Amino acid sequence: MTDETPICSAKGCRAAAVWVLAWNNPKIHTPERRKTWLACEEHREHLSQFLGVRGFLKDVVKFEEWEESGSPEGS
């Protein structure tokens, strides 16, 4: 892992990111806006559930696919 390797967004986790969780808070973001959290294998489900119960989770995509698609990173 290098300094440029994206890491998981879970608190205290330093593992490499494998997943992108695209989300949106409809109370403050326009419908097309996507914020992103990164997740390792271990934290993907936990972070997805956290966003999902709030109605924020829009998509879960493998990190490589997100980068290949040219989706805005860190929006």
Coordinates of N, CA, C and O in Angstrom, one line a residue:
M1 N 0.8 -1.2 0.0 CA 0.0 0.0 0.0 C 0.9 1.2 0.0 O 1.8 1.3 0.8
T2 N 0.6 2.2 -0.9 CA 1.3 3.4 -0.9 C 0.6 4.6 -0.3 O -0.6 4.4 0.1
D3 N 1.2 5.7 -0.2 CA 0.5 6.9 0.4 C -0.7 7.3 -0.5 O -1.6 8.0 0.0
E4 N -0.7 6.9 -1.8 CA -1.8 7.3 -2.7 C -2.9 6.2 -2.8 O -3.8 6.4 -3.5
T5 N -2.7 5.1 -2.1 CA -3.7 4.0 -2.1 C -4.9 4.5 -1.3 O -4.8 4.9 -0.2
P6 N -6.1 4.5 -2.0 CA -7.3 4.9 -1.3 C -7.6 4.0 -0.1 O -7.5 2.7 -0.3
I7 N -8.0 4.5 1.0 CA -8.3 3.7 2.2 C -9.7 3.7 2.6 O -10.5 4.6 2.2
C8 N -10.2 2.8 3.3 CA -11.5 2.6 3.8 C -11.9 3.8 4.7 O -11.1 4.4 5.4
S9 N -13.2 4.2 4.5 CA -13.7 5.4 5.3 C -14.2 5.1 6.7 O -14.5 6.0 7.4
A10 N -14.2 3.8 7.0 CA -14.6 3.4 8.4 C -13.6 3.9 9.4 O -12.4 3.9 9.2
K11 N -14.1 4.4 10.5 CA -13.3 5.1 11.5 C -12.2 4.1 12.0 O -12.5 3.0 12.4
G12 N -11.0 4.6 11.9 CA -9.8 3.8 12.4 C -9.3 2.8 11.4 O -8.3 2.2 11.7
C13 N -10.0 2.5 10.3 CA -9.6 1.5 9.4 C -8.5 2.1 8.5 O -8.7 3.2 8.0
R14 N -7.5 1.3 8.2 CA -6.4 1.7 7.3 C -6.3 0.8 6.1 O -5.3 0.8 5.4
A15 N -7.3 -0.1 5.9 CA -7.2 -1.1 4.9 C -7.5 -0.4 3.5 O -8.2 0.6 3.4
A16 N -7.0 -1.0 2.5 CA -7.2 -0.5 1.1 C -8.7 -0.6 0.8 O -9.4 -1.5 1.1
A17 N -9.2 0.4 0.1 CA -10.5 0.5 -0.4 C -10.8 -0.5 -1.5 O -9.9 -0.6 -2.4
V18 N -11.9 -1.2 -1.5 CA -12.2 -2.1 -2.5 C -13.6 -1.7 -3.2 O -13.9 -2.0 -4.3
W19 N -14.4 -1.0 -2.4 CA -15.7 -0.6 -2.8 C -15.9 0.9 -2.7 O -15.3 1.6 -1.8
V20 N -16.8 1.5 -3.6 CA -17.2 2.8 -3.5 C -18.7 2.8 -3.2 O -19.5 2.2 -3.8
L21 N -19.1 3.5 -2.1 CA -20.5 3.6 -1.7 C -20.9 5.1 -2.1 O -20.4 6.0 -1.5
A22 N -21.7 5.1 -3.1 CA -22.2 6.4 -3.6 C -23.5 6.8 -2.9 O -24.4 5.9 -2.8
W23 N -23.6 8.0 -2.3 CA -24.7 8.3 -1.5 C -25.1 9.8 -1.8 O -24.4 10.5 -2.4
N24 N -26.3 10.1 -1.2 CA -26.8 11.5 -1.4 C -27.8 11.7 -0.3 O -28.6 10.9 0.0
N25 N -27.7 12.9 0.3 CA -28.6 13.3 1.4 C -29.7 14.2 0.6 O -29.4 15.3 0.3
P26 N -30.9 13.7 0.4 CA -31.9 14.4 -0.4 C -32.3 15.7 0.2 O -32.8 16.6 -0.5
K27 N -32.0 15.9 1.5 CA -32.4 17.2 2.2 C -31.5 18.3 1.8 O -31.8 19.5 1.9
I28 N -30.2 17.9 1.4 CA -29.2 19.0 1.2 C -28.6 18.9 -0.2 O -27.9 19.8 -0.6
H29 N -28.7 17.8 -0.9 CA -28.0 17.6 -2.2 C -29.1 17.5 -3.3 O -30.2 17.0 -3.1
T30 N -28.7 18.0 -4.5 CA -29.5 17.8 -5.7 C -29.6 16.3 -6.0 O -28.7 15.6 -5.6
P31 N -30.7 15.8 -6.6 CA -30.8 14.4 -6.9 C -29.6 13.7 -7.6 O -29.3 12.6 -7.3
E32 N -29.0 14.4 -8.5 CA -27.9 13.8 -9.3 C -26.6 13.8 -8.5 O -25.6 13.1 -8.9
R33 N -26.4 14.6 -7.5 CA -25.2 14.7 -6.7 C -24.8 13.3 -6.0 O -25.7 12.7 -5.5
R34 N -23.6 12.9 -6.1 CA -23.2 11.7 -5.4 C -21.9 12.0 -4.5 O -20.9 12.5 -5.0
K35 N -22.1 11.8 -3.3 CA -20.9 11.9 -2.3 C -20.4 10.4 -2.3 O -21.1 9.5 -2.7
T36 N -19.2 10.2 -1.9 CA -18.7 8.9 -1.8 C -18.0 8.5 -0.5 O -17.3 9.4 0.1
W37 N -18.1 7.3 -0.1 CA -17.4 6.7 1.0 C -16.7 5.5 0.3 O -17.2 4.9 -0.6
L38 N -15.5 5.2 0.8 CA -14.7 4.1 0.4 C -14.8 3.0 1.4 O -14.8 3.3 2.6
A39 N -14.8 1.8 1.0 CA -14.9 0.7 2.0 C -14.0 -0.5 1.6 O -13.9 -0.8 0.4
C40 N -13.4 -1.1 2.6 CA -12.7 -2.4 2.5 C -13.8 -3.5 2.5 O -15.0 -3.2 2.8
E41 N -13.4 -4.7 2.2 CA -14.3 -5.9 2.3 C -15.0 -6.0 3.7 O -16.2 -6.2 3.7
E42 N -14.2 -5.8 4.7 CA -14.7 -6.0 6.1 C -15.8 -4.9 6.4 O -16.8 -5.3 7.1
H43 N -15.7 -3.7 6.0 CA -16.6 -2.7 6.4 C -17.7 -2.3 5.4 O -18.5 -1.4 5.6
R44 N -17.7 -2.9 4.2 CA -18.7 -2.6 3.1 C -20.1 -2.7 3.7 O -20.9 -1.8 3.5
E45 N -20.4 -3.8 4.3 CA -21.8 -4.1 4.7 C -22.2 -3.1 5.8 O -23.3 -2.5 5.8
H46 N -21.3 -2.9 6.8 CA -21.6 -1.9 7.9 C -21.9 -0.5 7.4 O -22.9 0.1 7.7
L47 N -21.0 0.0 6.5 CA -21.2 1.3 6.0 C -22.4 1.4 5.1 O -23.1 2.4 5.1
S48 N -22.7 0.4 4.3 CA -23.8 0.3 3.5 C -25.1 0.4 4.3 O -26.1 1.1 4.0
Q49 N -25.1 -0.4 5.4 CA -26.3 -0.3 6.3 C -26.5 1.0 6.9 O -27.6 1.5 7.0
F50 N -25.4 1.6 7.3 CA -25.5 3.0 8.0 C -26.1 4.0 7.0 O -27.0 4.7 7.4
L51 N -25.7 4.0 5.8 CA -26.3 4.9 4.8 C -27.7 4.4 4.3 O -28.6 5.3 4.1
G52 N -27.9 3.1 4.2 CA -29.2 2.6 3.8 C -30.3 2.9 4.7 O -31.4 3.3 4.3
V53 N -30.1 2.8 6.0 CA -31.2 3.0 7.0 C -31.6 4.5 6.9 O -32.8 4.8 7.3
R54 N -30.8 5.4 6.5 CA -31.1 6.8 6.4 C -31.6 7.2 5.0 O -32.0 8.3 4.8
G55 N -31.7 6.2 4.1 CA -32.2 6.4 2.8 C -31.2 7.2 1.9 O -31.6 7.8 0.9
F56 N -29.9 7.2 2.3 CA -28.9 7.9 1.5 C -28.2 7.1 0.5 O -27.7 7.6 -0.5
L57 N -28.1 5.8 0.7 CA -27.3 4.9 -0.2 C -27.9 4.8 -1.6 O -29.1 4.5 -1.8
K58 N -27.1 5.1 -2.6 CA -27.6 5.1 -4.0 C -27.0 3.9 -4.8 O -27.6 3.4 -5.7
D59 N -25.7 3.6 -4.5 CA -25.0 2.6 -5.3 C -23.8 2.1 -4.6 O -23.2 2.8 -3.8
V60 N -23.5 0.8 -4.8 CA -22.2 0.2 -4.3 C -21.5 -0.4 -5.5 O -22.1 -1.3 -6.2
V61 N -20.3 0.1 -5.8 CA -19.6 -0.3 -7.0 C -18.1 -0.7 -6.6 O -17.6 0.0 -5.7
K62 N -17.6 -1.7 -7.2 CA -16.2 -2.0 -7.0 C -15.3 -0.7 -7.4 O -15.6 0.0 -8.3
F63 N -14.3 -0.5 -6.6 CA -13.5 0.7 -6.8 C -12.9 0.8 -8.2 O -13.0 1.9 -8.8
E64 N -12.4 -0.3 -8.8 CA -11.9 -0.3 -10.1 C -12.9 0.2 -11.1 O -12.6 0.9 -12.1
E65 N -14.1 -0.4 -11.0 CA -15.2 0.0 -11.9 C -15.6 1.5 -11.8 O -15.9 2.1 -12.8
W66 N -15.6 2.0 -10.6 CA -15.9 3.4 -10.4 C -14.9 4.3 -11.1 O -15.2 5.3 -11.8
E67 N -13.6 3.9 -10.9 CA -12.5 4.7 -11.6 C -12.6 4.6 -13.1 O -12.4 5.6 -13.8
E68 N -12.9 3.4 -13.6 CA -13.0 3.2 -15.1 C -14.1 3.9 -15.7 O -14.1 4.4 -16.8
S69 N -15.2 4.1 -14.9 CA -16.4 4.8 -15.4 C -16.3 6.3 -15.5 O -17.1 7.0 -16.0
G70 N -15.2 6.8 -14.8 CA -15.0 8.2 -14.8 C -15.9 8.9 -13.9 O -16.1 10.1 -14.0
S71 N -16.5 8.2 -12.9 CA -17.4 8.8 -12.0 C -16.7 9.8 -11.1 O -15.5 9.6 -10.8
P72 N -17.3 10.9 -10.7 CA -16.6 12.0 -10.0 C -16.2 11.4 -8.6 O -17.0 10.9 -7.9
E73 N -14.9 11.5 -8.3 CA -14.4 11.0 -7.1 C -14.4 12.0 -6.0 O -14.0 13.2 -6.2
G74 N -14.9 11.7 -4.8 CA -14.9 12.6 -3.7 C -15.9 13.7 -3.8 O -15.7 14.8 -3.2
S75 N -16.9 13.5 -4.6 CA -17.9 14.6 -4.7 C -18.6 14.9 -3.4 O -18.7 14.1 -2.6

